[in-house]
mmCIF file of C-alpha atoms and ligand atoms in Angstrom:
data_model
loop_
_atom_site.group_PDB
_atom_site.id
_atom_site.type_symbol
_atom_site.label_atom_id
_atom_site.label_comp_id
_atom_site.label_asym_id
_atom_site.label_seq_id
_atom_site.Cartn_x
_atom_site.Cartn_y
_atom_site.Cartn_z
ATOM 1 C CA UNK Q 253 90.171 167.936 48.861
ATOM 2 C CA UNK Q 254 92.640 166.568 46.340
ATOM 3 C CA UNK Q 255 93.001 162.802 46.687
ATOM 4 C CA UNK Q 256 96.634 161.984 47.346
ATOM 5 C CA UNK Q 257 98.548 159.089 45.852
ATOM 6 C CA UNK Q 258 100.408 156.469 47.854
ATOM 7 C CA UNK Q 259 102.674 153.664 46.808
ATOM 8 C CA UNK Q 260 102.155 150.120 48.066
ATOM 9 C CA UNK Q 261 103.899 146.842 47.333
ATOM 10 C CA UNK Q 262 102.019 144.435 45.113
ATOM 11 C CA UNK Q 263 102.020 142.041 48.069
ATOM 12 C CA UNK Q 264 100.257 144.647 50.247
ATOM 13 C CA UNK Q 265 97.017 143.935 48.388
ATOM 14 C CA UNK Q 266 94.906 141.026 49.530
ATOM 15 C CA UNK Q 267 91.686 140.770 47.592
ATOM 16 C CA UNK Q 268 90.015 144.151 47.689
ATOM 17 C CA UNK Q 269 92.083 145.534 50.561
ATOM 18 C CA UNK Q 270 95.486 147.182 50.868
ATOM 19 C CA UNK Q 271 97.471 146.830 54.068
ATOM 20 C CA UNK Q 272 100.100 149.542 53.813
ATOM 21 C CA UNK Q 273 103.064 149.886 56.183
ATOM 22 C CA UNK Q 274 106.427 151.666 56.177
ATOM 23 C CA UNK Q 275 107.012 155.287 55.186
ATOM 24 C CA UNK Q 276 103.769 155.616 53.256
ATOM 25 C CA UNK Q 277 101.700 154.596 56.288
ATOM 26 C CA UNK Q 278 103.783 156.872 58.497
ATOM 27 C CA UNK Q 279 103.090 159.743 56.134
ATOM 28 C CA UNK Q 280 99.337 159.176 56.237
ATOM 29 C CA UNK Q 281 99.158 158.652 59.993
ATOM 30 C CA UNK Q 282 101.688 161.085 61.439
ATOM 31 C CA UNK Q 283 102.187 163.749 58.794
ATOM 32 C CA UNK Q 284 98.808 164.070 57.088
ATOM 33 C CA UNK Q 285 96.838 162.827 60.125
ATOM 34 C CA UNK Q 286 94.368 160.897 57.991
ATOM 35 C CA UNK Q 287 91.277 159.456 59.582
ATOM 36 C CA UNK Q 288 88.956 156.553 58.851
ATOM 37 C CA UNK Q 289 86.833 157.293 55.792
ATOM 38 C CA UNK Q 290 89.472 159.389 54.007
ATOM 39 C CA UNK Q 291 89.935 158.686 50.292
ATOM 40 C CA UNK Q 292 93.325 157.783 48.839
ATOM 41 C CA UNK Q 293 94.695 156.519 45.545
ATOM 42 C CA UNK Q 294 97.066 153.581 45.799
ATOM 43 C CA UNK Q 295 99.393 152.463 43.005
ATOM 44 C CA UNK Q 296 101.487 149.323 43.202
ATOM 45 C CA UNK Q 297 103.480 149.291 39.977
ATOM 46 C CA UNK Q 298 100.993 147.082 38.144
ATOM 47 C CA UNK Q 299 99.627 149.857 35.936
ATOM 48 C CA UNK Q 300 96.437 150.535 37.862
ATOM 49 C CA UNK Q 301 95.269 153.277 40.198
ATOM 50 C CA UNK Q 302 93.211 151.912 43.069
ATOM 51 C CA UNK Q 303 90.738 154.393 44.495
ATOM 52 C CA UNK Q 304 90.391 153.451 48.154
ATOM 53 C CA UNK Q 305 88.720 154.442 51.397
ATOM 54 C CA UNK Q 306 90.654 154.116 54.649
ATOM 55 C CA UNK Q 307 89.028 151.544 56.920
ATOM 56 C CA UNK Q 308 91.554 151.375 59.749
ATOM 57 C CA UNK Q 309 94.678 153.206 60.933
ATOM 58 C CA UNK Q 310 97.071 151.538 63.359
ATOM 59 C CA UNK Q 311 100.316 152.876 64.839
ATOM 60 C CA UNK Q 312 102.257 151.961 61.737
ATOM 61 C CA UNK Q 313 99.800 150.553 59.217
ATOM 62 C CA UNK Q 314 96.815 151.672 57.199
ATOM 63 C CA UNK Q 315 94.110 149.379 55.902
ATOM 64 C CA UNK Q 316 92.214 150.699 52.909
ATOM 65 C CA UNK Q 317 89.352 149.151 50.946
ATOM 66 C CA UNK Q 318 89.433 149.365 47.172
ATOM 67 C CA UNK Q 319 86.408 151.164 45.750
ATOM 68 C CA UNK Q 320 87.507 151.250 42.148
ATOM 69 C CA UNK Q 321 90.357 149.999 39.989
ATOM 70 C CA UNK Q 322 91.252 152.269 37.058
ATOM 71 C CA UNK Q 323 93.872 151.729 34.363
ATOM 72 C CA UNK Q 324 96.634 154.341 34.580
ATOM 73 C CA UNK Q 325 98.009 155.034 31.133
ATOM 74 C CA UNK Q 326 100.600 157.616 32.204
ATOM 75 C CA UNK Q 327 103.514 155.323 31.345
ATOM 76 C CA UNK Q 328 105.353 156.066 28.107
ATOM 77 C CA UNK Q 329 105.264 153.355 25.476
ATOM 78 C CA UNK Q 330 109.056 153.347 25.293
ATOM 79 C CA UNK Q 331 111.076 151.826 28.120
ATOM 80 C CA UNK Q 332 113.844 154.321 28.829
ATOM 81 C CA UNK Q 333 116.852 153.560 30.969
ATOM 82 C CA UNK Q 334 119.139 156.431 31.926
ATOM 83 C CA UNK Q 335 122.771 155.608 32.652
ATOM 84 C CA UNK Q 336 123.994 158.686 34.452
ATOM 85 C CA UNK Q 337 127.591 159.487 35.383
ATOM 86 C CA UNK Q 338 127.452 160.175 39.111
ATOM 87 C CA UNK Q 339 127.072 163.914 39.613
ATOM 88 C CA UNK Q 340 127.034 165.856 42.886
ATOM 89 C CA UNK Q 341 124.307 164.737 45.248
ATOM 90 C CA UNK Q 342 121.992 167.731 44.742
ATOM 91 C CA UNK Q 343 122.306 167.380 40.962
ATOM 92 C CA UNK Q 344 121.524 163.658 41.158
ATOM 93 C CA UNK Q 345 118.371 164.567 43.069
ATOM 94 C CA UNK Q 346 117.321 166.910 40.259
ATOM 95 C CA UNK Q 347 118.152 164.345 37.589
ATOM 96 C CA UNK Q 348 116.147 161.619 39.321
ATOM 97 C CA UNK Q 349 113.190 163.898 40.013
ATOM 98 C CA UNK Q 350 112.963 165.151 36.441
ATOM 99 C CA UNK Q 351 113.656 161.769 34.853
ATOM 100 C CA UNK Q 352 110.845 160.241 36.903
ATOM 101 C CA UNK Q 353 108.449 163.009 35.892
ATOM 102 C CA UNK Q 354 109.290 162.420 32.253
ATOM 103 C CA UNK Q 355 108.729 158.679 32.564
ATOM 104 C CA UNK Q 356 112.229 157.206 32.595
ATOM 105 C CA UNK Q 357 111.794 153.624 33.792
ATOM 106 C CA UNK Q 358 115.243 152.963 35.279
ATOM 107 C CA UNK Q 359 118.146 155.106 36.385
ATOM 108 C CA UNK Q 360 121.573 153.588 36.874
ATOM 109 C CA UNK Q 361 124.360 155.708 38.383
ATOM 110 C CA UNK Q 362 127.599 155.151 36.487
ATOM 111 C CA UNK Q 363 131.099 155.308 37.934
ATOM 112 C CA UNK Q 364 133.475 157.007 35.512
ATOM 113 C CA UNK Q 365 136.939 158.541 35.694
ATOM 114 C CA UNK Q 366 135.489 161.936 36.572
ATOM 115 C CA UNK Q 367 132.311 160.985 38.430
ATOM 116 C CA UNK Q 368 131.596 161.958 42.021
ATOM 117 C CA UNK Q 369 132.411 159.410 44.704
ATOM 118 C CA UNK Q 370 129.550 160.157 47.001
ATOM 119 C CA UNK Q 371 126.225 158.521 46.088
ATOM 120 C CA UNK Q 372 123.166 158.430 48.304
ATOM 121 C CA UNK Q 373 121.050 155.665 46.792
ATOM 122 C CA UNK Q 374 118.437 155.656 49.539
ATOM 123 C CA UNK Q 375 117.933 159.379 49.148
ATOM 124 C CA UNK Q 376 117.516 158.934 45.402
ATOM 125 C CA UNK Q 377 114.906 156.237 45.981
ATOM 126 C CA UNK Q 378 112.968 158.651 48.171
ATOM 127 C CA UNK Q 379 113.201 161.373 45.543
ATOM 128 C CA UNK Q 380 111.973 158.878 42.926
ATOM 129 C CA UNK Q 381 109.030 157.798 45.075
ATOM 130 C CA UNK Q 382 107.928 161.311 45.840
ATOM 131 C CA UNK Q 383 108.260 162.368 42.190
ATOM 132 C CA UNK Q 384 106.258 159.327 41.066
ATOM 133 C CA UNK Q 385 103.473 160.203 43.488
ATOM 134 C CA UNK Q 386 103.445 163.840 42.466
ATOM 135 C CA UNK Q 387 103.338 163.244 38.728
ATOM 136 C CA UNK Q 388 100.742 160.494 38.654
ATOM 137 C CA UNK Q 389 103.015 157.640 37.599
ATOM 138 C CA UNK Q 390 101.686 154.130 37.902
ATOM 139 C CA UNK Q 391 105.044 152.479 38.414
ATOM 140 C CA UNK Q 392 108.125 153.356 40.411
ATOM 141 C CA UNK Q 393 111.258 154.285 38.518
ATOM 142 C CA UNK Q 394 113.890 151.767 39.547
ATOM 143 C CA UNK Q 395 117.094 153.227 40.965
ATOM 144 C CA UNK Q 396 119.767 150.611 40.335
ATOM 145 C CA UNK Q 397 123.045 150.041 42.155
ATOM 146 C CA UNK Q 398 125.921 151.920 40.535
ATOM 147 C CA UNK Q 399 127.923 150.218 37.818
ATOM 148 C CA UNK Q 400 131.182 150.984 36.029
ATOM 149 C CA UNK Q 401 131.088 152.514 32.574
ATOM 150 C CA UNK Q 402 132.411 149.221 31.160
ATOM 151 C CA UNK Q 403 129.371 147.431 32.598
ATOM 152 C CA UNK Q 404 126.770 149.429 30.684
ATOM 153 C CA UNK Q 405 124.832 146.760 28.786
ATOM 154 C CA UNK Q 406 124.563 146.943 25.018
ATOM 155 C CA UNK Q 407 121.324 145.114 24.400
ATOM 156 C CA UNK Q 408 119.138 148.023 23.293
ATOM 157 C CA UNK Q 409 119.704 151.120 21.207
ATOM 158 C CA UNK Q 410 122.199 153.148 23.279
ATOM 159 C CA UNK Q 411 122.290 156.916 22.760
ATOM 160 C CA UNK Q 412 125.113 158.845 24.282
ATOM 161 C CA UNK Q 413 125.120 162.621 24.871
ATOM 162 C CA UNK Q 414 128.574 163.738 23.869
ATOM 163 C CA UNK Q 415 129.571 167.381 23.900
ATOM 164 C CA UNK Q 416 132.474 166.518 21.586
ATOM 165 C CA UNK Q 417 130.183 165.187 18.880
ATOM 166 C CA UNK Q 418 130.152 167.787 16.127
ATOM 167 C CA UNK Q 419 127.779 166.424 13.563
ATOM 168 C CA UNK Q 420 125.207 163.889 14.647
ATOM 169 C CA UNK Q 421 122.083 165.287 16.249
ATOM 170 C CA UNK Q 422 119.033 163.361 17.381
ATOM 171 C CA UNK Q 423 117.449 164.258 14.060
ATOM 172 C CA UNK Q 424 119.924 161.877 12.426
ATOM 173 C CA UNK Q 425 119.010 158.969 14.704
ATOM 174 C CA UNK Q 426 116.250 156.586 13.653
ATOM 175 C CA UNK Q 427 114.386 154.996 16.520
ATOM 176 C CA UNK Q 428 112.414 152.710 14.224
ATOM 177 C CA UNK Q 429 110.302 150.338 16.251
ATOM 178 C CA UNK Q 430 112.596 150.449 19.298
ATOM 179 C CA UNK Q 431 110.572 150.157 22.460
ATOM 180 C CA UNK Q 432 113.616 150.005 24.722
ATOM 181 C CA UNK Q 433 116.188 152.770 24.561
ATOM 182 C CA UNK Q 434 119.175 153.406 26.793
ATOM 183 C CA UNK Q 435 120.573 156.875 27.368
ATOM 184 C CA UNK Q 436 124.052 157.723 28.623
ATOM 185 C CA UNK Q 437 124.912 161.117 30.099
ATOM 186 C CA UNK Q 438 128.134 162.173 31.820
ATOM 187 C CA UNK Q 439 128.699 163.690 35.260
ATOM 188 C CA UNK Q 440 129.702 167.353 35.659
ATOM 189 C CA UNK Q 441 133.228 166.427 34.631
ATOM 190 C CA UNK Q 442 131.970 164.576 31.559
ATOM 191 C CA UNK Q 443 133.662 161.538 30.044
ATOM 192 C CA UNK Q 444 137.336 161.187 29.207
ATOM 193 C CA UNK Q 445 138.223 160.760 25.557
ATOM 194 C CA UNK Q 446 138.917 157.060 26.190
ATOM 195 C CA UNK Q 447 135.505 156.597 27.793
ATOM 196 C CA UNK Q 448 133.803 158.307 24.880
ATOM 197 C CA UNK Q 449 135.672 156.059 22.464
ATOM 198 C CA UNK Q 450 134.817 152.953 24.463
ATOM 199 C CA UNK Q 451 131.120 153.808 24.314
ATOM 200 C CA UNK Q 452 131.237 154.525 20.598
ATOM 201 C CA UNK Q 453 133.195 151.370 19.829
ATOM 202 C CA UNK Q 454 130.664 149.251 21.675
ATOM 203 C CA UNK Q 455 127.922 150.760 19.534
ATOM 204 C CA UNK Q 456 126.612 153.757 21.452
ATOM 205 C CA UNK Q 457 125.333 156.443 19.114
ATOM 206 C CA UNK Q 458 126.931 159.747 20.098
ATOM 207 C CA UNK Q 459 124.760 162.831 19.663
ATOM 208 C CA UNK Q 460 125.282 166.508 20.250
ATOM 209 C CA UNK Q 461 122.692 168.494 22.158
ATOM 210 C CA UNK Q 462 123.866 171.757 20.648
ATOM 211 C CA UNK Q 463 126.946 173.900 20.599
ATOM 212 C CA UNK Q 464 126.801 174.899 24.239
ATOM 213 C CA UNK Q 465 128.031 172.822 27.130
ATOM 214 C CA UNK Q 466 125.000 171.845 29.169
ATOM 215 C CA UNK Q 467 125.143 170.940 32.819
ATOM 216 C CA UNK Q 468 124.789 167.229 33.468
ATOM 217 C CA UNK Q 469 121.255 167.632 34.802
ATOM 218 C CA UNK Q 470 120.206 169.760 31.832
ATOM 219 C CA UNK Q 471 121.669 167.214 29.410
ATOM 220 C CA UNK Q 472 119.815 164.336 31.120
ATOM 221 C CA UNK Q 473 116.486 166.178 30.981
ATOM 222 C CA UNK Q 474 116.937 167.399 27.406
ATOM 223 C CA UNK Q 475 118.060 164.023 26.077
ATOM 224 C CA UNK Q 476 115.188 162.176 27.792
ATOM 225 C CA UNK Q 477 112.651 164.730 26.554
ATOM 226 C CA UNK Q 478 113.862 164.707 22.980
ATOM 227 C CA UNK Q 479 113.823 160.919 22.847
ATOM 228 C CA UNK Q 480 110.267 160.876 24.160
ATOM 229 C CA UNK Q 481 109.348 163.450 21.530
ATOM 230 C CA UNK Q 482 110.961 161.411 18.784
ATOM 231 C CA UNK Q 483 109.230 158.284 20.022
ATOM 232 C CA UNK Q 484 105.896 160.081 19.787
ATOM 233 C CA UNK Q 485 105.215 159.966 23.513
ATOM 234 C CA UNK Q 486 105.084 163.711 24.016
HETATM 235 N N1 SAH I 553 133.417 167.748 30.098
HETATM 236 C C1 SAH I 553 132.685 168.950 30.052
HETATM 237 C C2 SAH I 553 131.330 169.041 30.726
HETATM 238 C C3 SAH I 553 130.480 167.852 30.755
HETATM 239 S S1 SAH I 553 128.817 168.261 30.749
HETATM 240 C C4 SAH I 553 133.522 170.069 30.560
HETATM 241 O O1 SAH I 553 133.746 170.161 31.771
HETATM 242 O O2 SAH I 553 133.908 170.824 29.698
HETATM 243 C C5 SAH I 553 128.098 166.822 31.420
HETATM 244 C C6 SAH I 553 127.517 165.873 30.431
HETATM 245 O O3 SAH I 553 126.394 166.452 29.787
HETATM 246 C C7 SAH I 553 128.417 165.425 29.303
HETATM 247 O O4 SAH I 553 129.236 164.351 29.674
HETATM 248 C C8 SAH I 553 127.423 165.026 28.223
HETATM 249 O O5 SAH I 553 126.943 163.719 28.434
HETATM 250 C C9 SAH I 553 126.304 166.017 28.445
HETATM 251 N N2 SAH I 553 126.400 167.217 27.600
HETATM 252 C C10 SAH I 553 126.591 168.494 28.001
HETATM 253 N N3 SAH I 553 126.557 169.339 26.965
HETATM 254 C C11 SAH I 553 126.330 168.594 25.861
HETATM 255 C C12 SAH I 553 126.168 168.892 24.471
HETATM 256 N N4 SAH I 553 126.266 170.120 24.001
HETATM 257 N N5 SAH I 553 125.933 167.862 23.634
HETATM 258 C C13 SAH I 553 125.838 166.588 24.087
HETATM 259 N N6 SAH I 553 125.999 166.261 25.378
HETATM 260 C C14 SAH I 553 126.225 167.233 26.269
#
């Protein structure tokens, strides 16, 4: 039987034992109907996979003993943050799921002139958790509270997917030794001209992803993938 992965808080580990509660425990107890002696892999965001054996199952908690601690090197060596104009809920789910699979470290929904109003953060956190478990991540992608476009920080290299950019492609962008890169992608409605100018003026590097207009979710996946390729991660 495939050994399934579960997420625990760092504080859930005491010595060589995990005491897991919440949704993850519920999943093991009620959904998967795990029993004492079952094997699980626990990750807690510290970069390790803990191979464990279940010692005890309560109504809402699972106690598991650590058999082995193994380094998980599935995290990309670049720290990517995706600033995503808020798209429709089902598209945001896709964006979060795919960004997590690719190894994006943080996703921040961005409120823009044409972004969607409705944002289900808790749902996105669930999507992120389940994607992290499925793909073998060792840390959880952080889903941040939404911010306004004007609040996007300019502390790292910021790359901005702009369908109005005619010349610059990612081939023209030098990542150098950057280990932290921020990506900005618009919602379905894209950015207004003013918003595009604001980003460029603050130092965002606008790139085209080709002559066709991609959907927001496609643009987010393509931009993240190409950056990882350029950074030598994939
Ligand atoms: N404003 C557009 C669609 C926006 S597409 C319209 O309705 O005509 C959503 C987002 O995907 C854009 O804001 C941009 O960030 C990204 N995007 C889509 N196609 C792109 C391309 N060819 N090059 C760069 N970015 C693109």
